mmCIF file of N, CA and C in Angstrom:
data_model
loop_
_atom_site.group_PDB
_atom_site.id
_atom_site.type_symbol
_atom_site.label_atom_id
_atom_site.label_comp_id
_atom_site.label_asym_id
_atom_site.label_seq_id
_atom_site.Cartn_x
_atom_site.Cartn_y
_atom_site.Cartn_z
ATOM 1 N N UNK A 1 -271.210 -150.870 129.949
ATOM 2 C CA UNK A 1 -271.820 -150.089 130.990
ATOM 3 C C UNK A 1 -273.315 -149.993 130.721
ATOM 4 N N UNK A 2 -274.102 -150.259 131.706
ATOM 5 C CA UNK A 2 -275.550 -150.128 131.583
ATOM 6 C C UNK A 2 -275.922 -148.682 131.904
ATOM 7 N N UNK A 3 -276.611 -148.008 130.964
ATOM 8 C CA UNK A 3 -276.969 -146.603 131.181
ATOM 9 C C UNK A 3 -278.460 -146.393 131.390
ATOM 10 N N UNK A 4 -279.277 -147.374 130.988
ATOM 11 C CA UNK A 4 -280.725 -147.199 131.083
ATOM 12 C C UNK A 4 -281.417 -148.550 131.053
ATOM 13 N N UNK A 5 -282.723 -148.506 131.324
ATOM 14 C CA UNK A 5 -283.544 -149.713 131.176
ATOM 15 C C UNK A 5 -284.756 -149.360 130.327
ATOM 16 N N UNK A 6 -285.157 -150.276 129.497
ATOM 17 C CA UNK A 6 -286.297 -150.054 128.611
ATOM 18 C C UNK A 6 -287.576 -150.099 129.437
ATOM 19 N N UNK A 7 -288.411 -149.066 129.296
ATOM 20 C CA UNK A 7 -289.645 -148.985 130.075
ATOM 21 C C UNK A 7 -290.903 -149.051 129.217
ATOM 22 N N UNK A 8 -290.785 -148.760 127.924
ATOM 23 C CA UNK A 8 -291.949 -148.876 127.039
ATOM 24 C C UNK A 8 -291.479 -148.866 125.587
ATOM 25 N N UNK A 9 -292.441 -149.025 124.698
ATOM 26 C CA UNK A 9 -292.142 -149.059 123.277
ATOM 27 C C UNK A 9 -293.188 -148.256 122.526
ATOM 28 N N UNK A 10 -292.737 -147.426 121.592
ATOM 29 C CA UNK A 10 -293.651 -146.679 120.730
ATOM 30 C C UNK A 10 -293.971 -147.451 119.455
ATOM 31 N N UNK A 11 -293.077 -148.354 119.079
ATOM 32 C CA UNK A 11 -293.257 -149.213 117.909
ATOM 33 C C UNK A 11 -292.237 -150.341 118.006
ATOM 34 N N UNK A 12 -292.164 -151.162 116.979
ATOM 35 C CA UNK A 12 -291.204 -152.262 117.013
ATOM 36 C C UNK A 12 -289.762 -151.801 116.808
ATOM 37 N N UNK A 13 -289.562 -150.525 116.502
ATOM 38 C CA UNK A 13 -288.197 -150.007 116.335
ATOM 39 C C UNK A 13 -287.914 -148.774 117.188
ATOM 40 N N UNK A 14 -288.856 -148.325 117.992
ATOM 41 C CA UNK A 14 -288.708 -147.104 118.784
ATOM 42 C C UNK A 14 -289.021 -147.414 120.244
ATOM 43 N N UNK A 15 -287.995 -147.399 121.082
ATOM 44 C CA UNK A 15 -288.155 -147.756 122.488
ATOM 45 C C UNK A 15 -287.883 -146.571 123.394
ATOM 46 N N UNK A 16 -288.524 -146.562 124.553
ATOM 47 C CA UNK A 16 -288.331 -145.534 125.565
ATOM 48 C C UNK A 16 -287.568 -146.162 126.720
ATOM 49 N N UNK A 17 -286.502 -145.498 127.145
ATOM 50 C CA UNK A 17 -285.686 -146.021 128.240
ATOM 51 C C UNK A 17 -285.543 -144.967 129.326
ATOM 52 N N UNK A 18 -285.394 -145.436 130.552
ATOM 53 C CA UNK A 18 -285.186 -144.560 131.710
ATOM 54 C C UNK A 18 -283.720 -144.642 132.102
ATOM 55 N N UNK A 19 -283.055 -143.492 132.172
ATOM 56 C CA UNK A 19 -281.641 -143.448 132.541
ATOM 57 C C UNK A 19 -281.501 -143.871 134.002
ATOM 58 N N UNK A 20 -280.528 -144.712 134.256
ATOM 59 C CA UNK A 20 -280.254 -145.178 135.613
ATOM 60 C C UNK A 20 -279.683 -144.016 136.416
ATOM 61 N N UNK A 21 -280.192 -143.821 137.641
ATOM 62 C CA UNK A 21 -279.696 -142.739 138.488
ATOM 63 C C UNK A 21 -279.245 -143.292 139.839
ATOM 64 N N UNK A 22 -278.950 -142.410 140.778
ATOM 65 C CA UNK A 22 -278.434 -142.817 142.086
ATOM 66 C C UNK A 22 -279.436 -143.648 142.884
ATOM 67 N N UNK A 23 -280.717 -143.566 142.561
ATOM 68 C CA UNK A 23 -281.713 -144.399 143.241
ATOM 69 C C UNK A 23 -281.688 -145.840 142.739
ATOM 70 N N UNK A 24 -281.158 -146.053 141.528
ATOM 71 C CA UNK A 24 -281.125 -147.384 140.915
ATOM 72 C C UNK A 24 -279.801 -148.116 141.104
ATOM 73 N N UNK A 25 -278.710 -147.380 141.222
ATOM 74 C CA UNK A 25 -277.387 -148.015 141.274
ATOM 75 C C UNK A 25 -276.436 -147.191 142.129
ATOM 76 N N UNK A 26 -275.460 -147.873 142.710
ATOM 77 C CA UNK A 26 -274.462 -147.187 143.528
ATOM 78 C C UNK A 26 -273.531 -146.329 142.675
ATOM 79 N N UNK A 27 -273.305 -146.741 141.433
ATOM 80 C CA UNK A 27 -272.412 -146.015 140.525
ATOM 81 C C UNK A 27 -273.141 -145.736 139.208
ATOM 82 N N UNK A 28 -274.053 -144.741 139.199
ATOM 83 C CA UNK A 28 -274.813 -144.457 137.971
ATOM 84 C C UNK A 28 -273.923 -143.858 136.888
ATOM 85 N N UNK A 29 -274.361 -143.918 135.620
ATOM 86 C CA UNK A 29 -273.569 -143.342 134.528
ATOM 87 C C UNK A 29 -273.509 -141.821 134.624
ATOM 88 N N UNK A 30 -272.455 -141.259 134.061
ATOM 89 C CA UNK A 30 -272.311 -139.801 133.986
ATOM 90 C C UNK A 30 -273.127 -139.280 132.815
ATOM 91 N N UNK A 31 -273.425 -137.993 132.818
ATOM 92 C CA UNK A 31 -274.218 -137.413 131.730
ATOM 93 C C UNK A 31 -273.515 -137.536 130.380
ATOM 94 N N UNK A 32 -272.186 -137.613 130.350
ATOM 95 C CA UNK A 32 -271.455 -137.784 129.091
ATOM 96 C C UNK A 32 -271.700 -139.160 128.475
ATOM 97 N N UNK A 33 -272.162 -140.113 129.276
ATOM 98 C CA UNK A 33 -272.373 -141.482 128.805
ATOM 99 C C UNK A 33 -273.658 -141.656 127.997
ATOM 100 N N UNK A 34 -274.574 -140.686 128.065
ATOM 101 C CA UNK A 34 -275.848 -140.856 127.361
ATOM 102 C C UNK A 34 -276.280 -139.586 126.637
ATOM 103 N N UNK A 35 -275.358 -138.951 125.948
ATOM 104 C CA UNK A 35 -275.653 -137.730 125.204
ATOM 105 C C UNK A 35 -276.361 -137.996 123.882
ATOM 106 N N UNK A 36 -276.924 -136.953 123.295
ATOM 107 C CA UNK A 36 -277.605 -137.071 122.002
ATOM 108 C C UNK A 36 -276.663 -137.594 120.932
ATOM 109 N N UNK A 37 -277.220 -138.357 120.019
ATOM 110 C CA UNK A 37 -276.521 -138.941 118.867
ATOM 111 C C UNK A 37 -275.459 -139.956 119.265
ATOM 112 N N UNK A 38 -275.516 -140.438 120.487
ATOM 113 C CA UNK A 38 -274.568 -141.465 120.926
ATOM 114 C C UNK A 38 -275.120 -142.843 120.582
ATOM 115 N N UNK A 39 -274.263 -143.692 120.031
ATOM 116 C CA UNK A 39 -274.666 -145.063 119.749
ATOM 117 C C UNK A 39 -274.731 -145.858 121.043
ATOM 118 N N UNK A 40 -275.737 -146.707 121.146
ATOM 119 C CA UNK A 40 -275.890 -147.606 122.290
ATOM 120 C C UNK A 40 -276.125 -149.010 121.763
ATOM 121 N N UNK A 41 -275.915 -150.018 122.620
ATOM 122 C CA UNK A 41 -276.140 -151.396 122.185
ATOM 123 C C UNK A 41 -276.763 -152.203 123.309
ATOM 124 N N UNK A 42 -277.487 -153.226 122.904
ATOM 125 C CA UNK A 42 -278.144 -154.137 123.827
ATOM 126 C C UNK A 42 -277.727 -155.551 123.445
ATOM 127 N N UNK A 43 -276.942 -156.227 124.304
ATOM 128 C CA UNK A 43 -276.488 -157.578 123.958
ATOM 129 C C UNK A 43 -277.634 -158.587 124.015
ATOM 130 N N UNK A 44 -277.601 -159.553 123.101
ATOM 131 C CA UNK A 44 -278.575 -160.636 123.069
ATOM 132 C C UNK A 44 -277.903 -161.936 123.500
ATOM 133 N N UNK A 45 -278.692 -162.966 123.696
ATOM 134 C CA UNK A 45 -278.171 -164.238 124.198
ATOM 135 C C UNK A 45 -277.201 -164.917 123.242
ATOM 136 N N UNK A 46 -277.389 -164.778 121.953
ATOM 137 C CA UNK A 46 -276.566 -165.507 120.980
ATOM 138 C C UNK A 46 -275.338 -164.714 120.514
ATOM 139 N N UNK A 47 -274.818 -163.848 121.355
ATOM 140 C CA UNK A 47 -273.621 -163.046 121.100
ATOM 141 C C UNK A 47 -273.792 -162.016 119.984
ATOM 142 N N UNK A 48 -275.024 -161.697 119.631
ATOM 143 C CA UNK A 48 -275.278 -160.587 118.711
ATOM 144 C C UNK A 48 -275.749 -159.397 119.535
ATOM 145 N N UNK A 49 -275.827 -158.245 118.908
ATOM 146 C CA UNK A 49 -276.225 -157.037 119.612
ATOM 147 C C UNK A 49 -277.226 -156.242 118.785
ATOM 148 N N UNK A 50 -278.118 -155.573 119.473
ATOM 149 C CA UNK A 50 -279.017 -154.606 118.852
ATOM 150 C C UNK A 50 -278.389 -153.240 119.092
ATOM 151 N N UNK A 51 -278.300 -152.413 118.055
ATOM 152 C CA UNK A 51 -277.718 -151.086 118.230
ATOM 153 C C UNK A 51 -278.787 -150.016 118.043
ATOM 154 N N UNK A 52 -278.550 -148.863 118.621
ATOM 155 C CA UNK A 52 -279.490 -147.762 118.506
ATOM 156 C C UNK A 52 -278.766 -146.441 118.677
ATOM 157 N N UNK A 53 -279.519 -145.357 118.584
ATOM 158 C CA UNK A 53 -278.983 -144.011 118.742
ATOM 159 C C UNK A 53 -279.898 -143.250 119.690
ATOM 160 N N UNK A 54 -279.311 -142.549 120.641
ATOM 161 C CA UNK A 54 -280.096 -141.690 121.529
ATOM 162 C C UNK A 54 -280.492 -140.462 120.725
ATOM 163 N N UNK A 55 -281.812 -140.208 120.607
ATOM 164 C CA UNK A 55 -282.235 -139.112 119.735
ATOM 165 C C UNK A 55 -283.225 -138.152 120.364
ATOM 166 N N UNK A 56 -283.698 -138.401 121.567
ATOM 167 C CA UNK A 56 -284.713 -137.542 122.168
ATOM 168 C C UNK A 56 -284.600 -137.643 123.681
ATOM 169 N N UNK A 57 -285.174 -136.699 124.373
ATOM 170 C CA UNK A 57 -285.248 -136.783 125.831
ATOM 171 C C UNK A 57 -286.528 -136.113 126.286
ATOM 172 N N UNK A 58 -286.976 -136.513 127.469
ATOM 173 C CA UNK A 58 -288.130 -135.854 128.068
ATOM 174 C C UNK A 58 -287.986 -135.913 129.578
ATOM 175 N N UNK A 59 -288.411 -134.876 130.226
ATOM 176 C CA UNK A 59 -288.372 -134.802 131.675
ATOM 177 C C UNK A 59 -289.729 -135.228 132.196
ATOM 178 N N UNK A 60 -289.726 -136.280 132.992
ATOM 179 C CA UNK A 60 -290.993 -136.810 133.516
ATOM 180 C C UNK A 60 -290.987 -136.734 135.018
#
């Protein structure tokens, strides 16, 4: 399930993502899908994945 898209980077290991909402998709993720301390992954072309943890939020 896609929950967000990367919009910027603070460093080579710290990325900022925007949660997908009803303006972006017909079936956006629920709030339970992107809670704090939840592991997330980003698939790469060679069948490997980058993993991360949701650790912060900001209202923009």
